[in-house]
Structures are given as structure tokens and as C-alpha cells.
PDB file of C-alpha atoms in Angstrom:
ATOM      1  CA  MET A 203     -36.630 -97.539 -56.594  1.00  0.00           C
ATOM      2  CA  VAL A 204     -39.736 -99.527 -57.349  1.00  0.00           C
ATOM      3  CA  TYR A 205     -41.177-102.005 -54.915  1.00  0.00           C
ATOM      4  CA  GLU A 206     -41.990-104.856 -57.350  1.00  0.00           C
ATOM      5  CA  LEU A 207     -44.205-106.733 -54.901  1.00  0.00           C
ATOM      6  CA  ALA A 208     -46.761-108.149 -57.325  1.00  0.00           C
ATOM      7  CA  LEU A 209     -46.945-111.917 -57.632  1.00  0.00           C
ATOM      8  CA  GLY A 210     -45.710-113.228 -60.976  1.00  0.00           C
ATOM      9  CA  ILE A 211     -43.527-110.173 -61.716  1.00  0.00           C
ATOM     10  CA  ASN A 212     -39.834-111.093 -62.005  1.00  0.00           C
ATOM     11  CA  GLY A 213     -40.700-114.600 -60.841  1.00  0.00           C
ATOM     12  CA  ASN A 214     -42.144-113.359 -57.538  1.00  0.00           C
ATOM     13  CA  THR A 215     -43.636-116.016 -55.294  1.00  0.00           C
ATOM     14  CA  THR A 216     -45.516-115.438 -52.065  1.00  0.00           C
ATOM     15  CA  ASP A 217     -42.353-116.140 -50.085  1.00  0.00           C
ATOM     16  CA  SER A 218     -40.142-113.867 -52.205  1.00  0.00           C
ATOM     17  CA  VAL A 219     -42.689-111.034 -51.935  1.00  0.00           C
ATOM     18  CA  LYS A 220     -42.732-111.429 -48.151  1.00  0.00           C
ATOM     19  CA  LEU A 221     -38.928-111.196 -48.086  1.00  0.00           C
ATOM     20  CA  LYS A 222     -38.828-108.149 -50.387  1.00  0.00           C
ATOM     21  CA  ALA A 223     -41.512-106.371 -48.368  1.00  0.00           C
ATOM     22  CA  THR A 224     -39.757-107.137 -45.098  1.00  0.00           C
ATOM     23  CA  ALA A 225     -36.514-105.731 -46.531  1.00  0.00           C
ATOM     24  CA  LEU A 226     -38.308-102.530 -47.594  1.00  0.00           C
ATOM     25  CA  LEU A 227     -39.523-102.021 -44.026  1.00  0.00           C
ATOM     26  CA  LYS A 228     -36.025-102.218 -42.548  1.00  0.00           C
ATOM     27  CA  LYS A 229     -34.629 -98.741 -41.926  1.00  0.00           C
ATOM     28  CA  ALA A 230     -37.675 -97.313 -43.793  1.00  0.00           C
ATOM     29  CA  ILE A 231     -36.105 -98.125 -47.189  1.00  0.00           C
ATOM     30  CA  TYR A 232     -39.575 -97.822 -48.779  1.00  0.00           C
ATOM     31  CA  LEU A 233     -39.397 -94.050 -48.231  1.00  0.00           C
ATOM     32  CA  ARG A 234     -36.028 -93.564 -49.947  1.00  0.00           C
ATOM     33  CA  GLY A 235     -35.423 -92.626 -53.511  1.00  0.00           C
ATOM     34  CA  GLU A 236     -32.239 -93.108 -55.481  1.00  0.00           C
ATOM     35  CA  PRO A 237     -29.074 -91.521 -54.050  1.00  0.00           C
ATOM     36  CA  ASP A 238     -28.471 -87.948 -55.208  1.00  0.00           C
ATOM     37  CA  SER A 239     -25.654 -86.760 -57.498  1.00  0.00           C
ATOM     38  CA  GLU A 240     -23.274 -86.743 -54.522  1.00  0.00           C
ATOM     39  CA  GLY A 241     -24.155 -90.349 -53.693  1.00  0.00           C
ATOM     40  CA  ARG A 242     -26.051 -89.342 -50.567  1.00  0.00           C
ATOM     41  CA  ALA A 243     -29.403 -90.742 -49.472  1.00  0.00           C
ATOM     42  CA  SER A 244     -32.669 -89.230 -50.703  1.00  0.00           C
ATOM     43  CA  ASN A 245     -34.979 -89.675 -47.730  1.00  0.00           C
ATOM     44  CA  PHE A 246     -38.749 -89.482 -48.388  1.00  0.00           C
ATOM     45  CA  ALA A 247     -37.979 -89.275 -52.126  1.00  0.00           C
ATOM     46  CA  ASN A 248     -39.293 -92.636 -53.296  1.00  0.00           C
ATOM     47  CA  ASP A 249     -41.264 -92.247 -56.512  1.00  0.00           C
ATOM     48  CA  ALA A 250     -44.195 -94.142 -54.987  1.00  0.00           C
ATOM     49  CA  VAL A 251     -44.443 -91.464 -52.272  1.00  0.00           C
ATOM     50  CA  ARG A 252     -44.472 -88.720 -54.918  1.00  0.00           C
ATOM     51  CA  ILE A 253     -47.103 -90.507 -57.008  1.00  0.00           C
ATOM     52  CA  VAL A 254     -49.399 -91.126 -54.025  1.00  0.00           C
ATOM     53  CA  CYS A 255     -49.036 -87.474 -52.962  1.00  0.00           C
ATOM     54  CA  HIS A 256     -49.990 -86.292 -56.447  1.00  0.00           C
ATOM     55  CA  LYS A 257     -52.913 -88.671 -56.814  1.00  0.00           C
ATOM     56  CA  SER A 258     -54.172 -87.937 -53.294  1.00  0.00           C
ATOM     57  CA  PHE A 259     -53.780 -84.169 -53.084  1.00  0.00           C
ATOM     58  CA  TYR A 260     -53.586 -82.735 -56.612  1.00  0.00           C
ATOM     59  CA  ASP A 261     -56.335 -84.404 -58.612  1.00  0.00           C
ATOM     60  CA  ASN A 262     -58.844 -82.297 -60.503  1.00  0.00           C
ATOM     61  CA  GLY A 263     -61.769 -82.938 -58.143  1.00  0.00           C
ATOM     62  CA  SER A 264     -63.620 -80.073 -56.523  1.00  0.00           C
ATOM     63  CA  LYS A 265     -62.449 -81.255 -53.089  1.00  0.00           C
ATOM     64  CA  SER A 266     -58.803 -81.526 -54.118  1.00  0.00           C
ATOM     65  CA  LEU A 267     -56.373 -80.177 -51.548  1.00  0.00           C
ATOM     66  CA  LYS A 268     -54.590 -78.225 -54.284  1.00  0.00           C
ATOM     67  CA  HIS A 269     -57.211 -75.526 -53.686  1.00  0.00           C
ATOM     68  CA  PHE A 270     -55.620 -74.759 -50.296  1.00  0.00           C
ATOM     69  CA  ALA A 271     -52.741 -72.279 -50.230  1.00  0.00           C
ATOM     70  CA  GLU A 272     -50.535 -74.540 -48.114  1.00  0.00           C
ATOM     71  CA  PHE A 273     -50.678 -77.326 -50.728  1.00  0.00           C
ATOM     72  CA  GLN A 274     -49.934 -74.866 -53.531  1.00  0.00           C
ATOM     73  CA  LYS A 275     -46.551 -74.054 -51.987  1.00  0.00           C
ATOM     74  CA  THR A 276     -45.380 -77.418 -50.646  1.00  0.00           C
ATOM     75  CA  ILE A 277     -46.512 -80.851 -49.540  1.00  0.00           C
ATOM     76  CA  PRO A 278     -47.240 -80.226 -45.840  1.00  0.00           C
ATOM     77  CA  PRO A 279     -45.346 -82.528 -43.468  1.00  0.00           C
ATOM     78  CA  ALA A 280     -48.531 -84.007 -41.961  1.00  0.00           C
ATOM     79  CA  ALA A 281     -49.723 -84.970 -45.463  1.00  0.00           C
ATOM     80  CA  LEU A 282     -46.374 -86.650 -46.154  1.00  0.00           C
ATOM     81  CA  PHE A 283     -46.623 -88.542 -42.841  1.00  0.00           C
ATOM     82  CA  LEU A 284     -50.087 -89.789 -43.811  1.00  0.00           C
ATOM     83  CA  VAL A 285     -48.888 -90.993 -47.218  1.00  0.00           C
ATOM     84  CA  GLY A 286     -45.866 -92.681 -45.648  1.00  0.00           C
ATOM     85  CA  THR A 287     -48.110 -94.387 -43.094  1.00  0.00           C
ATOM     86  CA  ILE A 288     -50.448 -95.709 -45.768  1.00  0.00           C
ATOM     87  CA  ILE A 289     -47.594 -97.015 -47.929  1.00  0.00           C
ATOM     88  CA  ARG A 290     -45.874 -98.589 -44.917  1.00  0.00           C
ATOM     89  CA  ASN A 291     -49.008-100.420 -43.895  1.00  0.00           C
ATOM     90  CA  VAL A 292     -49.654-101.772 -47.386  1.00  0.00           C
ATOM     91  CA  ILE A 293     -46.065-103.048 -47.439  1.00  0.00           C
ATOM     92  CA  CYS A 294     -46.689-104.611 -44.006  1.00  0.00           C
ATOM     93  CA  ILE A 295     -49.587-106.555 -45.533  1.00  0.00           C
ATOM     94  CA  TYR A 296     -47.273-107.819 -48.293  1.00  0.00           C
ATOM     95  CA  SER A 297     -44.666-108.672 -45.662  1.00  0.00           C
ATOM     96  CA  LYS A 298     -47.172-110.699 -43.689  1.00  0.00           C
ATOM     97  CA  TYR A 299     -49.223-112.353 -46.449  1.00  0.00           C
ATOM     98  CA  GLY A 300     -47.206-111.966 -49.671  1.00  0.00           C
ATOM     99  CA  GLN A 301     -50.162-110.281 -51.363  1.00  0.00           C
ATOM    100  CA  VAL A 302     -53.082-107.949 -50.742  1.00  0.00           C
ATOM    101  CA  ASN A 303     -56.412-109.716 -50.408  1.00  0.00           C
ATOM    102  CA  ARG A 304     -58.781-107.779 -52.639  1.00  0.00           C
ATOM    103  CA  THR A 305     -61.898-109.512 -51.342  1.00  0.00           C
ATOM    104  CA  LYS A 306     -61.766-108.553 -47.682  1.00  0.00           C
ATOM    105  CA  GLN A 307     -60.309-105.852 -45.519  1.00  0.00           C
ATOM    106  CA  THR A 308     -57.058-106.660 -43.796  1.00  0.00           C
ATOM    107  CA  PRO A 309     -56.659-105.085 -40.373  1.00  0.00           C
ATOM    108  CA  ILE A 310     -53.781-102.634 -40.171  1.00  0.00           C
ATOM    109  CA  GLU A 311     -52.122-102.325 -36.820  1.00  0.00           C
ATOM    110  CA  ASP A 312     -50.266 -99.444 -35.196  1.00  0.00           C
ATOM    111  CA  LEU A 313     -51.347 -96.653 -37.554  1.00  0.00           C
ATOM    112  CA  GLU A 314     -50.765 -93.978 -34.949  1.00  0.00           C
ATOM    113  CA  ASN A 315     -47.384 -95.433 -34.023  1.00  0.00           C
ATOM    114  CA  SER A 316     -46.362 -95.548 -37.706  1.00  0.00           C
ATOM    115  CA  TYR A 317     -47.454 -91.947 -38.229  1.00  0.00           C
ATOM    116  CA  ASP A 318     -45.509 -90.816 -35.150  1.00  0.00           C
ATOM    117  CA  ARG A 319     -42.378 -92.686 -36.193  1.00  0.00           C
ATOM    118  CA  ILE A 320     -42.507 -91.258 -39.714  1.00  0.00           C
ATOM    119  CA  SER A 321     -42.939 -87.813 -38.173  1.00  0.00           C
ATOM    120  CA  THR A 322     -39.808 -88.420 -36.072  1.00  0.00           C
ATOM    121  CA  LEU A 323     -37.842 -89.534 -39.150  1.00  0.00           C
ATOM    122  CA  PHE A 324     -39.004 -86.444 -41.016  1.00  0.00           C
ATOM    123  CA  ASN A 325     -37.989 -84.155 -38.166  1.00  0.00           C
ATOM    124  CA  ARG A 326     -34.540 -85.774 -37.958  1.00  0.00           C
ATOM    125  CA  THR A 327     -34.096 -85.374 -41.705  1.00  0.00           C
ATOM    126  CA  ASN A 328     -35.460 -81.827 -41.719  1.00  0.00           C
ATOM    127  CA  LYS A 329     -33.031 -80.718 -38.968  1.00  0.00           C
ATOM    128  CA  ASP A 330     -30.009 -81.966 -40.904  1.00  0.00           C
ATOM    129  CA  ALA A 331     -28.268 -79.118 -42.742  1.00  0.00           C
ATOM    130  CA  TYR A 332     -27.827 -81.039 -46.010  1.00  0.00           C
ATOM    131  CA  HIS A 333     -30.815 -83.389 -46.044  1.00  0.00           C
ATOM    132  CA  GLY A 334     -33.275 -80.877 -44.573  1.00  0.00           C
ATOM    133  CA  LEU A 335     -32.688 -78.341 -47.323  1.00  0.00           C
ATOM    134  CA  LYS A 336     -32.918 -81.071 -49.958  1.00  0.00           C
ATOM    135  CA  LEU A 337     -36.171 -82.390 -48.411  1.00  0.00           C
ATOM    136  CA  ARG A 338     -37.838 -78.958 -48.270  1.00  0.00           C
ATOM    137  CA  GLN A 339     -36.831 -78.198 -51.869  1.00  0.00           C
ATOM    138  CA  MET A 340     -38.166 -81.571 -53.004  1.00  0.00           C
ATOM    139  CA  LEU A 341     -41.549 -81.068 -51.311  1.00  0.00           C
ATOM    140  CA  LYS A 342     -41.887 -77.630 -52.912  1.00  0.00           C
ATOM    141  CA  ALA A 343     -40.993 -79.107 -56.310  1.00  0.00           C
ATOM    142  CA  TRP A 344     -43.542 -81.916 -55.851  1.00  0.00           C
ATOM    143  CA  ALA A 345     -46.258 -79.378 -55.015  1.00  0.00           C
ATOM    144  CA  LEU A 346     -45.369 -77.281 -58.060  1.00  0.00           C
ATOM    145  CA  GLU A 347     -45.355 -80.408 -60.210  1.00  0.00           C
ATOM    146  CA  GLY A 348     -48.732 -81.445 -58.773  1.00  0.00           C
ATOM    147  CA  MET A 349     -50.204 -78.019 -59.481  1.00  0.00           C
ATOM    148  CA  ASN A 350     -48.840 -77.989 -63.042  1.00  0.00           C
ATOM    149  CA  VAL A 351     -49.648 -81.592 -63.939  1.00  0.00           C
ATOM    150  CA  HIS A 352     -53.143 -81.547 -62.495  1.00  0.00           C
ATOM    151  CA  GLY A 353     -54.042 -77.973 -63.402  1.00  0.00           C
ATOM    152  CA  ALA A 354     -53.059 -74.724 -61.768  1.00  0.00           C
ATOM    153  CA  GLY A 355     -55.240 -73.244 -59.105  1.00  0.00           C
ATOM    154  CA  LEU A 356     -55.151 -70.552 -56.509  1.00  0.00           C
ATOM    155  CA  GLY A 357     -38.470 -91.331 -31.273  1.00  0.00           C
ATOM    156  CA  ASP A 358     -37.254 -94.396 -29.838  1.00  0.00           C
ATOM    157  CA  HIS A 359     -35.178 -96.999 -31.749  1.00  0.00           C
ATOM    158  CA  GLU A 360     -33.473 -94.288 -33.794  1.00  0.00           C
ATOM    159  CA  GLY A 361     -30.436 -95.305 -35.751  1.00  0.00           C
ATOM    160  CA  ASP A 362     -29.957 -98.909 -34.644  1.00  0.00           C
ATOM    161  CA  ASP A 363     -29.334-101.361 -37.464  1.00  0.00           C
ATOM    162  CA  SER A 364     -32.128-103.722 -36.420  1.00  0.00           C
ATOM    163  CA  SER A 365     -34.793-101.020 -36.479  1.00  0.00           C
ATOM    164  CA  GLU A 366     -37.186-100.457 -39.352  1.00  0.00           C
ATOM    165  CA  TRP A 367     -37.256 -96.802 -38.293  1.00  0.00           C
ATOM    166  CA  ASP A 368     -34.245 -94.903 -39.596  1.00  0.00           C
ATOM    167  CA  VAL A 369     -33.100 -92.286 -42.075  1.00  0.00           C
ATOM    168  CA  ASP A 370     -29.700 -92.128 -43.730  1.00  0.00           C
ATOM    169  CA  LEU A 371     -27.980 -88.837 -42.916  1.00  0.00           C
ATOM    170  CA  ALA A 372     -24.586 -89.848 -44.352  1.00  0.00           C
TER     171      ALA A 372
END
């Protein structure tokens, strides 16, 4: 799933971007990838999440996190929470304004709350027999992909339909 929030793409207007962004925030859709081969949800598997993880943690810089053993084996949960928080807050800006203002900083609210909620969603997913195994395998695969592509080196409101905080464990 791609977000397609840029103005002018597919006839996007400020109002349509706001609506699309708002829809992505509901039930944390922005974190989900395409359903798996069994038609079940792929929580935390959105391609944007994978791309941001790779660009953030596995670049070829001397301070890249790929040099740490933990990142060589898997994407650590806390790193995934951070990426999810950043993506969520950018989508919130689109939801509020219909675009990102490149000339001035836009205040982002509730970063800690977003991080905590994403952590809760992750923990719920990780505890599920089916989705937890799939999630852990995916994070290991992303880390391996990041190492290979960028060079090898040594809560509350859960599950209600009105909430933007939910994972699909069906």
C-alpha cells in the first residue's frame, strides 16, 4: 500500500489529501502492508515502514546502526516504534493541513503518546501466535535485506472501531 498524499498526484487536492491521511490514521492502517497469502493482515509491514527503516538504520555511513549486532539480526522493536511514530506524525500533518510546509517547522504533538501506542500495538501483534511469528520473521528479513542492500558488516482504546489505534489479528 502506498500513501499517495502528494498534491497533484491522482488529482489530489488539499481536501482529498486530508481525507486520505485521516483514513490512514484510523486503526493504524498506515502501518499495514498488503494481506498475506492467507488473506490475513500484515501488521507493521507497510513498504514505507521498511524503506524508512532501511534508510535510517542501514545506510553506509560510519555511524550507521548496522554496525551494532542487534541491528544485524533484526530491526529492534524500539527502532520500529520510532519509525512508526515519525511516519504517523507526518501523516497527521497531511491530515491537518493537506500538505507538508517545507518552509517552516510544523509542531508535532503527542510524540510520546504515539510511541507508547505503537509499542502497545506491537506487543499485541507479537503475542499473537500467527501474527507474532510473522512479524518477527519479517523484521529479521528486513534486517538481512538492509545488511545485504547497504553492505554487509559485523493500551487504552484497543480494538474499538472508532480508534486510530488498532491491529488486525483476524
